[in-house]
mmCIF file of C-alpha atoms in Angstrom:
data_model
loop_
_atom_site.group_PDB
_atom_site.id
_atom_site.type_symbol
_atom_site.label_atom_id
_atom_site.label_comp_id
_atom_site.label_asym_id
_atom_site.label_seq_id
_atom_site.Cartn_x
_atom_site.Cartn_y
_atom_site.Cartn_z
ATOM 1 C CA UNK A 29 83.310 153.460 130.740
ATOM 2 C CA UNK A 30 84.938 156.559 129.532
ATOM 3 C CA UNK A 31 84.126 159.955 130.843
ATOM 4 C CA UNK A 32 85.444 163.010 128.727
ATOM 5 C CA UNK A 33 87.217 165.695 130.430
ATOM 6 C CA UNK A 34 88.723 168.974 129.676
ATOM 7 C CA UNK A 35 91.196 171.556 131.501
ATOM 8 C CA UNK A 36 94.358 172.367 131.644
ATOM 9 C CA UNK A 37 98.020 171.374 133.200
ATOM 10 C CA UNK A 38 100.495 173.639 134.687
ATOM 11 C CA UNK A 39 104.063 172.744 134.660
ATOM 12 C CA UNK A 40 106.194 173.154 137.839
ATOM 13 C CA UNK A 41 109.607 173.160 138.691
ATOM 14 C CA UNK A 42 110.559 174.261 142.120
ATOM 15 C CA UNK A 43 114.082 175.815 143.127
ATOM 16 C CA UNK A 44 114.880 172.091 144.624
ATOM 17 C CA UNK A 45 114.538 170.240 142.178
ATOM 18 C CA UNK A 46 111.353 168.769 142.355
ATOM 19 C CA UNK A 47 109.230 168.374 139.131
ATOM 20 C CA UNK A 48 105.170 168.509 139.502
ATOM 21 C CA UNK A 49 102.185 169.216 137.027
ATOM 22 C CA UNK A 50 98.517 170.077 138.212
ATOM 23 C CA UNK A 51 95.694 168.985 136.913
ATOM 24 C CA UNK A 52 92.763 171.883 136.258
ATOM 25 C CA UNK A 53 90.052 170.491 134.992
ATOM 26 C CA UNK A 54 86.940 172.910 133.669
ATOM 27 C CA UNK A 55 84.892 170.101 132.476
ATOM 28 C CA UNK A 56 83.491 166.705 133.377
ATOM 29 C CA UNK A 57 81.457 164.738 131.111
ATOM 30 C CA UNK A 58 80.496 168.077 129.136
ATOM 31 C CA UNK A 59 79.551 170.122 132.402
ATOM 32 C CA UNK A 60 81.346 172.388 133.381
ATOM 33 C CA UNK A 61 83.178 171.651 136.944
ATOM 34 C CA UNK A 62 83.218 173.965 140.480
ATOM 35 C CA UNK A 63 85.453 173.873 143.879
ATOM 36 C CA UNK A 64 84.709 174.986 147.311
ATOM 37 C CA UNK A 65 86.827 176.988 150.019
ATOM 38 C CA UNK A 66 87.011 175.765 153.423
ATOM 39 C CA UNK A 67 88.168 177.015 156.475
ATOM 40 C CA UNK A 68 88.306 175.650 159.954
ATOM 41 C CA UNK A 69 90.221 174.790 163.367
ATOM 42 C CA UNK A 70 91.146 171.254 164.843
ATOM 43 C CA UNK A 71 89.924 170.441 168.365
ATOM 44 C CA UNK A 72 91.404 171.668 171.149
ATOM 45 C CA UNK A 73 94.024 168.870 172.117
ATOM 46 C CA UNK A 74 96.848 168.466 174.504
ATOM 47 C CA UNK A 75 96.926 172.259 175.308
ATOM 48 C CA UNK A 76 96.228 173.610 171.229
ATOM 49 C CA UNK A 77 94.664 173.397 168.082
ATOM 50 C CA UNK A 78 95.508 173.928 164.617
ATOM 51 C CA UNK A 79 93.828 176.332 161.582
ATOM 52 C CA UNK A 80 93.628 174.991 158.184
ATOM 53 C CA UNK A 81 92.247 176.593 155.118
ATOM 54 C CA UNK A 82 91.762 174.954 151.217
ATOM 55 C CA UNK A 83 89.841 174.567 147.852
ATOM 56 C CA UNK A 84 88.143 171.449 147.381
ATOM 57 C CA UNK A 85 89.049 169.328 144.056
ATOM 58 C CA UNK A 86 86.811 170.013 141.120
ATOM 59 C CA UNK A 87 83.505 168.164 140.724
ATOM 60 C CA UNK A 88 80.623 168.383 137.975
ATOM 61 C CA UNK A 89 78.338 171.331 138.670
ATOM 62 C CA UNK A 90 74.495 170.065 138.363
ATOM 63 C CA UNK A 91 74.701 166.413 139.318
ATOM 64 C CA UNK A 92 74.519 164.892 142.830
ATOM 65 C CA UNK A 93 78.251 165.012 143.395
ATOM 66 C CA UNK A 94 80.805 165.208 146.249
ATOM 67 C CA UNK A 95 84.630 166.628 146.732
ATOM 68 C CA UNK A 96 87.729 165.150 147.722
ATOM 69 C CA UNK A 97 89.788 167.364 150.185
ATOM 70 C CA UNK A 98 93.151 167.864 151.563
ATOM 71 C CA UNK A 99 95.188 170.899 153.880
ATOM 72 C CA UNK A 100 98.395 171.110 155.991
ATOM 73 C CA UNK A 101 97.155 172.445 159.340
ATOM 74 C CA UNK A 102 98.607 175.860 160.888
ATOM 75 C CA UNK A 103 102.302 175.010 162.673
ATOM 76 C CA UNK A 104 101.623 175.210 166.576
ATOM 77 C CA UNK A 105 103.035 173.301 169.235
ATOM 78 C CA UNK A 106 106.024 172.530 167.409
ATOM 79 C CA UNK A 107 104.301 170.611 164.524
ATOM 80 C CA UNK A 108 101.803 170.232 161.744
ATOM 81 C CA UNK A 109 98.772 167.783 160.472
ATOM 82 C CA UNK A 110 97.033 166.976 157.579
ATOM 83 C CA UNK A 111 93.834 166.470 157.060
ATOM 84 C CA UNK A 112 91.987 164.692 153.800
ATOM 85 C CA UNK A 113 88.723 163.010 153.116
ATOM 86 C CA UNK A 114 85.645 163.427 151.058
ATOM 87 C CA UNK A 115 83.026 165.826 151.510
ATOM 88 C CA UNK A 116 79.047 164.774 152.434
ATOM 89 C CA UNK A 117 76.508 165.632 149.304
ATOM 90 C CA UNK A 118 75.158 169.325 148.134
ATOM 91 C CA UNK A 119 73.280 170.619 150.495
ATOM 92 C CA UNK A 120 71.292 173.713 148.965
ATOM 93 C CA UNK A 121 71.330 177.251 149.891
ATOM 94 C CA UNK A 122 68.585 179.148 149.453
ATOM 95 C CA UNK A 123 68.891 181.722 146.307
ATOM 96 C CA UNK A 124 70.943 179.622 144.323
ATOM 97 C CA UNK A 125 74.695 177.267 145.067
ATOM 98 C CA UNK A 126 74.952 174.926 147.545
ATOM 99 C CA UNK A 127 77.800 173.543 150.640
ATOM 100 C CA UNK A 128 79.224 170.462 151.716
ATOM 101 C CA UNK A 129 79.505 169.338 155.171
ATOM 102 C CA UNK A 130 83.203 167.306 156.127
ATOM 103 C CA UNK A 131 84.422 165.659 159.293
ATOM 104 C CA UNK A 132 87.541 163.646 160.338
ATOM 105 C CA UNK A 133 90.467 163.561 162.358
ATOM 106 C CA UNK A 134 94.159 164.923 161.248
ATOM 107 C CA UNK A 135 96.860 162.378 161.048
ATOM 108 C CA UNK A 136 98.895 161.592 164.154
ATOM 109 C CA UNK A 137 102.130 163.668 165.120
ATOM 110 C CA UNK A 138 103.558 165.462 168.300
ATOM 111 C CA UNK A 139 106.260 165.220 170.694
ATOM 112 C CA UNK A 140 103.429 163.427 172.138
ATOM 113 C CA UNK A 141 101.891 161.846 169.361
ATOM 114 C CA UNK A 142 98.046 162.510 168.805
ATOM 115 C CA UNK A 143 95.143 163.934 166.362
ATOM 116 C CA UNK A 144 92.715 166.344 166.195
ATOM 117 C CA UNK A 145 88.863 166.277 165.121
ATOM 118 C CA UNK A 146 87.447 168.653 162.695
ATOM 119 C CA UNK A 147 84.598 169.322 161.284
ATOM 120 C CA UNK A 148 83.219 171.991 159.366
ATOM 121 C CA UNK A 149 81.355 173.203 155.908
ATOM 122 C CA UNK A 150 82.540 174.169 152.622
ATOM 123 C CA UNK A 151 81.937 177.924 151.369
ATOM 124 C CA UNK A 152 79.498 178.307 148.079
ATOM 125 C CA UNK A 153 80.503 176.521 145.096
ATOM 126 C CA UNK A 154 83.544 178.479 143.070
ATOM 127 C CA UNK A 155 84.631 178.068 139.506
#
């Protein structure tokens, strides 16, 4: 099955040599796409947490649909996580838009190796 999408791809080429392109798309299937922000801190673990802060990927506005995600936690403690996963469903808000709700656990890493949980939901849908 083919699904016809639209957008746009930006070129990058940053100062060390790395080459990368990004993928924007603005439609899906002949709707037009949206993102969410999302914002949030880690448990508290092993004396600290971490912040993170992203934009979901795109998904088609007006469909039961849900979002991949992916951040770099705030540096504390001497290191970082990641976290990634996939949004639950729309949930809507009353007046118009709707949120997603997301839970998981960073990846591993430490002088004393161990994760966080997080949990959270997404801001109103951006295009």
């Amino acid at each position: 099955m083919e699904i016809p999408i639209s957008g746009f791809l930006v070129h990058s080429d940053d100062p060390n040599g790395e080459h990368s392109h990004m993928l924007f798309l603005t439609s899906w299937d002949g709707r037009p796409v949206h993102s969410h922000c999302f914002a949030g801190a880690t448990s508290y673990d092993y004396g600290h947490s971490h912040e993170y802060a992203g934009l979901t990927a795109p998904a088609p506005s007006g469909v039961p649909h849900v979002h991949e995600y992916q951040a770099e936690t705030t540096f504390n403690d001497g290191h970082i996580h990641f976290i990634r996963g996939t949004t639950g469903g729309a949930i809507p808000i009353s007046g118009g838009g709707h949120y997603h709700y997301f839970e998981g656990f960073t990846t591993v890493n430490g002088s004393h190796p161990h994760s966080h949980a997080y949990q959270g939901h997404t801001g109103n849908e951006v295009t």
